[in-house]
Short mmCIF file of C-alpha atoms in Angstrom, two decimals:
data_model
loop_
_atom_site.label_atom_id
_atom_site.label_comp_id
_atom_site.label_asym_id
_atom_site.label_seq_id
_atom_site.Cartn_x
_atom_site.Cartn_y
_atom_site.Cartn_z
CA MET A 259 -5.60 27.99 0.05
CA ILE A 260 -3.21 26.80 -2.67
CA TRP A 261 -2.59 23.49 -0.89
CA GLU A 262 -6.33 22.97 -0.35
CA PHE A 263 -6.87 23.50 -4.07
CA ILE A 264 -4.15 20.96 -4.90
CA GLN A 265 -5.52 18.45 -2.41
CA ASN A 266 -9.19 18.81 -3.34
CA GLN A 267 -9.19 19.65 -7.03
CA ILE A 268 -5.95 18.13 -8.37
CA LEU A 269 -5.34 15.10 -6.15
CA GLY A 270 -8.92 14.62 -5.00
CA MET A 271 -10.48 15.66 -8.34
CA LYS A 272 -13.62 17.00 -6.66
CA TRP A 273 -14.47 18.75 -9.94
CA MET A 274 -14.91 15.33 -11.51
CA SER A 275 -17.42 14.28 -8.84
CA THR A 276 -19.44 17.42 -9.53
CA LEU A 277 -19.25 16.87 -13.29
CA ILE A 278 -20.37 13.25 -13.03
CA GLY A 279 -23.20 14.25 -10.68
CA ASN A 280 -24.42 16.89 -13.14
CA LEU A 281 -24.29 14.45 -16.05
CA LEU A 282 -26.23 11.83 -14.10
CA GLU A 283 -28.85 14.41 -13.13
CA LYS A 284 -29.26 15.37 -16.80
CA ILE A 285 -30.05 11.78 -17.77
CA GLY A 286 -32.65 11.58 -15.01
CA LEU A 287 -30.74 9.80 -12.24
CA ASP A 288 -31.21 11.37 -8.81
CA THR A 289 -27.76 11.38 -7.17
CA SER A 290 -29.33 12.02 -3.77
CA SER A 291 -30.97 8.58 -3.93
CA ARG A 292 -29.16 5.43 -2.90
CA MET A 293 -28.88 4.08 -6.42
CA GLY A 294 -27.87 7.43 -7.93
CA GLY A 295 -25.36 8.06 -5.16
CA SER A 296 -23.86 4.59 -5.65
CA VAL A 297 -23.47 5.15 -9.40
CA GLN A 298 -21.85 8.56 -8.84
CA PHE A 299 -19.48 7.17 -6.18
CA PHE A 300 -18.53 4.22 -8.43
CA LEU A 301 -17.86 6.24 -11.58
CA TYR A 302 -16.01 9.01 -9.75
CA ASP A 303 -13.74 6.74 -7.73
CA VAL A 304 -12.96 4.38 -10.62
CA LEU A 305 -11.99 7.29 -12.89
CA LYS A 306 -10.07 9.15 -10.17
CA ILE A 307 -8.10 6.13 -8.96
CA THR A 308 -7.39 4.94 -12.51
CA ILE A 309 -6.00 8.34 -13.53
CA LEU A 310 -3.85 8.58 -10.40
CA LEU A 311 -2.81 4.93 -10.81
CA CYS A 312 -1.47 5.43 -14.32
CA ILE A 313 0.30 8.72 -13.53
CA LEU A 314 1.85 7.42 -10.31
CA ILE A 315 2.97 4.09 -11.72
CA PHE A 316 4.64 5.85 -14.64
CA MET A 317 6.48 8.24 -12.34
CA ILE A 318 7.46 5.62 -9.78
CA SER A 319 8.50 3.10 -12.45
CA TYR A 320 10.72 5.72 -14.01
CA ILE A 321 12.37 6.25 -10.63
CA GLN A 322 12.51 2.48 -10.14
CA SER A 323 14.49 2.14 -13.37
CA TYR A 324 17.40 3.68 -11.46
CA PHE A 325 17.15 0.94 -8.78
CA PRO A 326 17.20 -2.49 -10.46
CA PRO A 327 17.66 -5.48 -8.10
CA GLU A 328 21.43 -5.62 -8.58
CA ARG A 329 21.87 -1.93 -7.77
CA SER A 330 19.47 -2.17 -4.81
CA LYS A 331 21.44 -5.12 -3.47
CA LYS A 332 24.71 -3.20 -3.75
CA ILE A 333 23.22 -0.14 -2.06
CA MET A 334 21.90 -2.18 0.87
CA GLY A 335 25.19 -4.07 1.12
CA ARG A 336 27.09 -0.86 1.85
CA PHE A 337 25.26 -0.28 5.13
CA HIS A 338 25.25 -2.18 8.39
CA GLY A 339 23.11 -2.41 11.50
CA ILE A 340 19.95 -0.37 11.77
CA TRP A 341 21.08 1.90 8.93
CA ALA A 342 20.88 -1.08 6.57
CA ASN A 343 17.30 -1.67 7.73
CA CYS A 344 16.47 1.99 7.13
CA ILE A 345 17.88 1.91 3.60
CA ALA A 346 16.04 -1.34 2.84
CA ALA A 347 12.76 0.15 4.06
CA LEU A 348 13.29 3.28 1.96
CA LEU A 349 14.12 1.23 -1.13
CA GLY A 350 10.88 -0.63 -0.56
CA THR A 351 8.99 2.57 -1.32
CA VAL A 352 10.11 2.54 -4.98
CA THR A 353 9.37 -1.12 -5.70
CA PRO A 354 6.22 -3.10 -6.66
CA PHE A 355 2.84 -2.15 -5.26
CA CYS A 356 1.74 -5.44 -3.66
CA SER A 357 3.26 -8.05 -1.38
CA CYS A 358 3.10 -10.85 -3.97
CA SER A 359 5.32 -8.79 -6.28
CA SER A 360 7.76 -8.01 -3.47
CA ILE A 361 8.36 -11.62 -2.41
CA PRO A 362 10.46 -12.60 -5.48
CA LEU A 363 12.72 -9.60 -4.81
CA PHE A 364 12.93 -10.60 -1.14
CA ILE A 365 13.99 -14.12 -2.19
CA GLY A 366 16.59 -12.70 -4.56
CA PHE A 367 18.07 -10.41 -1.91
CA THR A 368 18.17 -13.25 0.63
CA SER A 369 19.84 -15.60 -1.88
CA ALA A 370 22.42 -12.90 -2.55
CA GLY A 371 23.51 -13.06 1.08
CA LEU A 372 22.05 -9.87 2.44
CA PRO A 373 21.25 -9.98 6.19
CA LEU A 374 17.87 -11.54 6.89
CA GLY A 375 16.63 -8.59 8.94
CA VAL A 376 17.49 -6.19 6.14
CA THR A 377 15.53 -8.20 3.57
CA PHE A 378 12.55 -8.36 5.92
CA SER A 379 12.60 -4.57 6.37
CA PHE A 380 12.33 -4.39 2.60
CA LEU A 381 9.55 -7.01 2.52
CA ILE A 382 7.44 -5.15 5.10
CA SER A 383 7.96 -1.71 3.59
CA SER A 384 7.46 -2.55 -0.08
CA PRO A 385 3.69 -3.25 -0.07
CA MET A 386 2.80 -1.16 2.98
CA VAL A 387 4.32 2.19 2.05
CA ASP A 388 5.17 3.46 -1.39
CA LEU A 389 5.14 6.80 -3.14
CA GLY A 390 1.79 5.93 -4.68
CA SER A 391 0.17 5.38 -1.29
CA LEU A 392 1.46 8.77 -0.13
CA VAL A 393 -0.27 10.62 -2.98
CA LEU A 394 -3.45 8.53 -2.84
CA LEU A 395 -3.79 9.00 0.90
CA MET A 396 -3.30 12.74 0.46
CA SER A 397 -6.18 12.79 -2.01
CA ILE A 398 -8.54 11.18 0.52
CA PHE A 399 -7.33 11.86 4.06
CA GLY A 400 -5.10 14.91 3.71
CA SER A 401 -1.36 15.48 3.94
CA LYS A 402 -0.99 14.99 7.70
CA VAL A 403 -2.50 11.51 7.68
CA ALA A 404 -0.61 10.50 4.52
CA ILE A 405 2.81 11.58 5.77
CA ILE A 406 2.37 10.06 9.22
CA TYR A 407 1.05 6.82 7.67
CA VAL A 408 4.21 6.50 5.56
CA ILE A 409 6.48 7.34 8.50
CA VAL A 410 4.91 4.77 10.84
CA GLY A 411 4.96 2.19 8.05
CA LEU A 412 8.71 2.72 7.67
CA VAL A 413 9.14 2.51 11.45
CA ILE A 414 7.31 -0.85 11.52
CA ALA A 415 9.55 -2.09 8.69
CA VAL A 416 12.75 -1.03 10.44
CA ILE A 417 11.75 -2.37 13.87
CA GLY A 418 10.42 -5.62 12.41
CA GLY A 419 13.56 -6.25 10.42
CA THR A 420 15.77 -5.38 13.40
CA ILE A 421 13.94 -7.83 15.69
CA ILE A 422 14.26 -10.63 13.13
CA GLU A 423 17.96 -9.84 12.68
CA LYS A 424 18.64 -10.00 16.44
CA LEU A 425 16.98 -13.42 16.73
CA HIS A 426 19.41 -15.02 14.21
CA LEU A 427 16.82 -17.07 12.35
CA GLU A 428 18.79 -17.65 9.15
CA ASN A 429 18.18 -21.41 9.43
CA GLU A 430 14.45 -20.72 9.22
CA VAL A 431 14.91 -19.78 5.56
CA GLU A 432 14.40 -22.71 3.19
CA ALA A 433 17.67 -24.39 2.17
CA PHE A 434 17.20 -23.87 -1.57
CA ILE A 435 17.32 -20.09 -0.97
CA ARG A 436 20.22 -20.11 1.48
CA LYS A 437 22.34 -22.29 -0.81
CA ALA A 438 21.50 -20.47 -4.01
CA ASN A 439 24.41 -18.92 -5.81
CA ALA A 440 23.86 -15.28 -6.63
CA VAL A 441 25.18 -14.15 -9.98
CA ASP A 442 26.11 -10.51 -10.46
CA ILE A 443 25.38 -9.36 -13.98
CA ASP A 444 26.76 -6.06 -15.12
CA MET A 445 24.06 -4.36 -17.16
CA ASP A 446 24.39 -1.31 -19.33
CA GLU A 447 22.83 1.86 -17.98
CA PRO A 448 19.41 2.28 -19.66
CA THR A 449 18.93 5.21 -21.98
CA GLN A 450 16.21 7.78 -21.33
CA LYS A 451 14.15 6.18 -24.09
CA GLU A 452 14.51 2.76 -22.45
CA ARG A 453 13.54 4.19 -19.04
CA LEU A 454 10.42 5.78 -20.51
CA SER A 455 9.58 2.57 -22.35
CA PHE A 456 10.02 0.59 -19.11
CA ALA A 457 7.75 3.01 -17.23
CA LYS A 458 5.10 2.79 -19.97
CA GLN A 459 5.17 -1.02 -19.92
CA GLN A 460 4.90 -1.04 -16.13
CA VAL A 461 1.77 1.10 -16.38
CA ILE A 462 0.21 -1.35 -18.84
CA ASP A 463 1.18 -4.47 -16.88
CA THR A 464 0.19 -3.09 -13.48
CA PHE A 465 -3.08 -1.67 -14.80
CA LYS A 466 -4.09 -5.06 -16.20
CA LYS A 467 -3.31 -6.72 -12.88
CA VAL A 468 -4.75 -4.08 -10.56
CA PHE A 469 -7.84 -2.78 -12.38
CA PRO A 470 -10.13 -5.71 -11.42
CA TYR A 471 -9.34 -5.05 -7.75
CA ILE A 472 -10.09 -1.35 -8.22
CA LEU A 473 -13.53 -2.27 -9.57
CA ILE A 474 -14.14 -4.65 -6.67
CA GLY A 475 -12.86 -2.18 -4.08
CA VAL A 476 -14.87 0.73 -5.47
CA GLY A 477 -17.95 -1.50 -5.73
CA ILE A 478 -17.64 -2.45 -2.06
CA GLY A 479 -17.04 1.20 -1.18
CA ALA A 480 -20.16 2.27 -3.09
CA VAL A 481 -22.28 -0.27 -1.20
CA ILE A 482 -20.86 0.86 2.16
CA HIS A 483 -21.23 4.53 1.26
CA ASN A 484 -24.86 4.40 0.19
CA TRP A 485 -26.47 1.21 1.50
CA ILE A 486 -24.91 0.32 4.86
CA PRO A 487 -26.52 2.25 7.75
CA GLU A 488 -24.12 4.60 9.49
CA SER A 489 -25.17 3.21 12.87
CA TRP A 490 -23.91 -0.25 11.90
CA VAL A 491 -20.45 1.00 10.97
CA GLU A 492 -20.20 3.19 14.06
CA LYS A 493 -21.23 0.27 16.28
CA ILE A 494 -18.66 -2.13 14.85
CA LEU A 495 -15.79 0.19 13.88
CA GLY A 496 -16.56 3.42 15.74
CA SER A 497 -15.26 4.79 19.01
CA ASP A 498 -17.70 2.74 21.08
CA ASN A 499 -15.98 -0.52 20.13
CA PRO A 500 -12.50 -0.81 21.67
CA PHE A 501 -11.78 -3.87 19.52
CA GLY A 502 -12.45 -2.11 16.19
CA VAL A 503 -8.75 -1.93 15.26
CA ILE A 504 -8.24 -5.65 15.93
CA ILE A 505 -11.36 -6.58 13.96
CA ALA A 506 -10.30 -4.43 10.99
CA THR A 507 -6.79 -5.91 10.95
CA ILE A 508 -8.07 -9.48 11.05
CA VAL A 509 -10.72 -8.82 8.40
CA GLY A 510 -8.11 -7.33 6.08
CA VAL A 511 -5.77 -10.33 6.15
CA PRO A 512 -7.78 -12.78 3.96
CA MET A 513 -8.26 -10.15 1.26
CA TYR A 514 -5.91 -9.68 -1.67
CA ALA A 515 -5.62 -6.15 -2.94
CA ASP A 516 -3.19 -3.28 -2.97
CA ILE A 517 -3.41 0.32 -1.89
CA PHE A 518 -5.44 1.20 -4.98
CA GLY A 519 -8.16 -1.31 -4.16
CA CYS A 520 -8.22 -0.48 -0.45
CA ILE A 521 -8.59 3.29 -0.75
CA PRO A 522 -12.28 3.41 -1.82
CA ILE A 523 -13.30 0.99 0.94
CA ALA A 524 -11.36 3.01 3.51
CA GLU A 525 -12.88 6.24 2.21
CA ALA A 526 -16.43 4.87 2.53
CA LEU A 527 -15.81 3.44 6.01
CA LEU A 528 -14.42 6.73 7.29
CA ALA A 529 -17.38 8.64 5.86
CA LYS A 530 -19.74 6.28 7.67
CA GLY A 531 -18.18 6.86 11.07
CA ALA A 532 -15.32 4.35 11.32
CA ARG A 533 -12.34 5.57 13.29
CA LEU A 534 -9.24 6.66 11.39
CA GLY A 535 -6.99 4.10 13.08
CA VAL A 536 -9.46 1.34 12.26
CA VAL A 537 -9.47 2.29 8.59
CA LEU A 538 -5.67 2.50 8.34
CA SER A 539 -5.25 -0.81 10.19
CA PHE A 540 -7.54 -2.43 7.65
CA MET A 541 -5.46 -1.01 4.80
CA MET A 542 -2.18 -2.15 6.35
CA GLY A 543 -3.58 -5.63 7.01
CA VAL A 544 -4.70 -6.02 3.40
CA THR A 545 -1.51 -4.73 1.79
CA THR A 546 1.03 -6.39 4.10
CA LEU A 547 -0.54 -9.66 5.30
CA SER A 548 -2.81 -10.80 2.47
CA LEU A 549 -3.43 -14.55 2.48
CA PRO A 550 -2.07 -15.19 -1.06
CA SER A 551 1.22 -13.47 -0.25
CA MET A 552 1.57 -15.47 2.98
CA ILE A 553 1.09 -18.68 0.99
CA MET A 554 3.85 -17.58 -1.38
CA LEU A 555 6.12 -16.60 1.49
CA LYS A 556 5.59 -20.00 3.15
CA LYS A 557 7.44 -21.57 0.21
CA ALA A 558 10.52 -19.52 1.08
CA ILE A 559 10.63 -19.53 4.89
CA LYS A 560 9.75 -22.00 7.62
CA PRO A 561 6.68 -21.77 9.88
CA LYS A 562 8.55 -20.30 12.86
CA LEU A 563 9.89 -17.34 10.88
CA LEU A 564 6.61 -16.90 9.01
CA GLY A 565 4.71 -16.81 12.31
CA LEU A 566 7.15 -14.27 13.73
CA PHE A 567 6.81 -12.08 10.62
CA ILE A 568 3.01 -12.17 10.83
CA GLY A 569 3.10 -11.51 14.57
CA ILE A 570 5.42 -8.51 14.31
CA CYS A 571 3.38 -6.96 11.50
CA THR A 572 0.07 -7.61 13.24
CA VAL A 573 1.18 -6.13 16.57
CA GLY A 574 2.71 -3.13 14.80
CA ILE A 575 -0.43 -2.51 12.76
CA ILE A 576 -2.67 -2.74 15.83
CA ILE A 577 -0.48 -0.33 17.82
CA VAL A 578 -0.50 2.12 14.92
CA GLY A 579 -4.28 1.80 14.64
CA TYR A 580 -4.88 2.68 18.27
CA ALA A 581 -2.40 5.56 18.03
CA PHE A 582 -4.24 7.03 15.04
CA ASN A 583 -7.55 6.61 16.88
CA ALA A 584 -6.18 8.46 19.89
CA PHE A 585 -4.92 11.41 17.83
CA GLN A 586 -7.60 11.49 15.15
CA TYR A 587 -8.88 14.83 16.41
CA LEU A 588 -5.51 16.39 15.56
CA LEU A 589 -5.32 14.90 12.06
CA ILE A 590 -8.73 15.34 10.42
#
């Protein structure tokens, strides 16, 4: 009962949905109508995600202040083999929220001489699974789905990085990165005031960058939730279509968003009858393989390695999607 209260009223903020619905009814807008329901969905999700966004970014950025790039590089350099991949994947959970922000760190780690497979484990993990996604997923899908999503995301990151390491593709990294000279700069340990100031600035910067995508994502979710017939979603992304996971993964790739923009779309699709694995595959495709991030990554690595990276992530996402579909009855 306590956990249900936390999940529904604190993380999910169901009280806010009720409050917004009551306010809309008082001004004469019928929330049971399509238009009224869309307005309620939009206002509720924008406010909920924005509040969670600011709180989570502040907390995660404060934690991140203990893991600047130089320290992260030293931590990963202490480990070898698959353990190095595991550490890199875990460090990815306390770094930026989208793939485009992760790529500069990936380039820096690679230039510093860290094993290629280790840096790729970081690159896969960073946008796909972070502490923010864990809390946000709990607020929508529940703790079981959220925890398993993060675990399988880390597994994909570790396996993907290990495969790339075994293939010895260092020459597939652009020469200007391989020949770069890394400079270690000893920096003073930040004070508590500086850590709090850093976290506050990260909230402001990330909010400015992410908020437009929240509006777009919630807008799309509101349309799906109230205007798209349930039969359409079930036909394309429901259990009757065995290719739903593949379709969702492919559709997600051209989009550019992060977990905060994907959540409302995923929430609406699931409510309309889409399978859980389909929804999560869509989210993974958007956050890990967005077209803008692939264009950025192409500047750093050659086509062969880029194709392998995309292939590993795509296959992993599709396998995870079908697994979630198969065990959906145990999770929600």
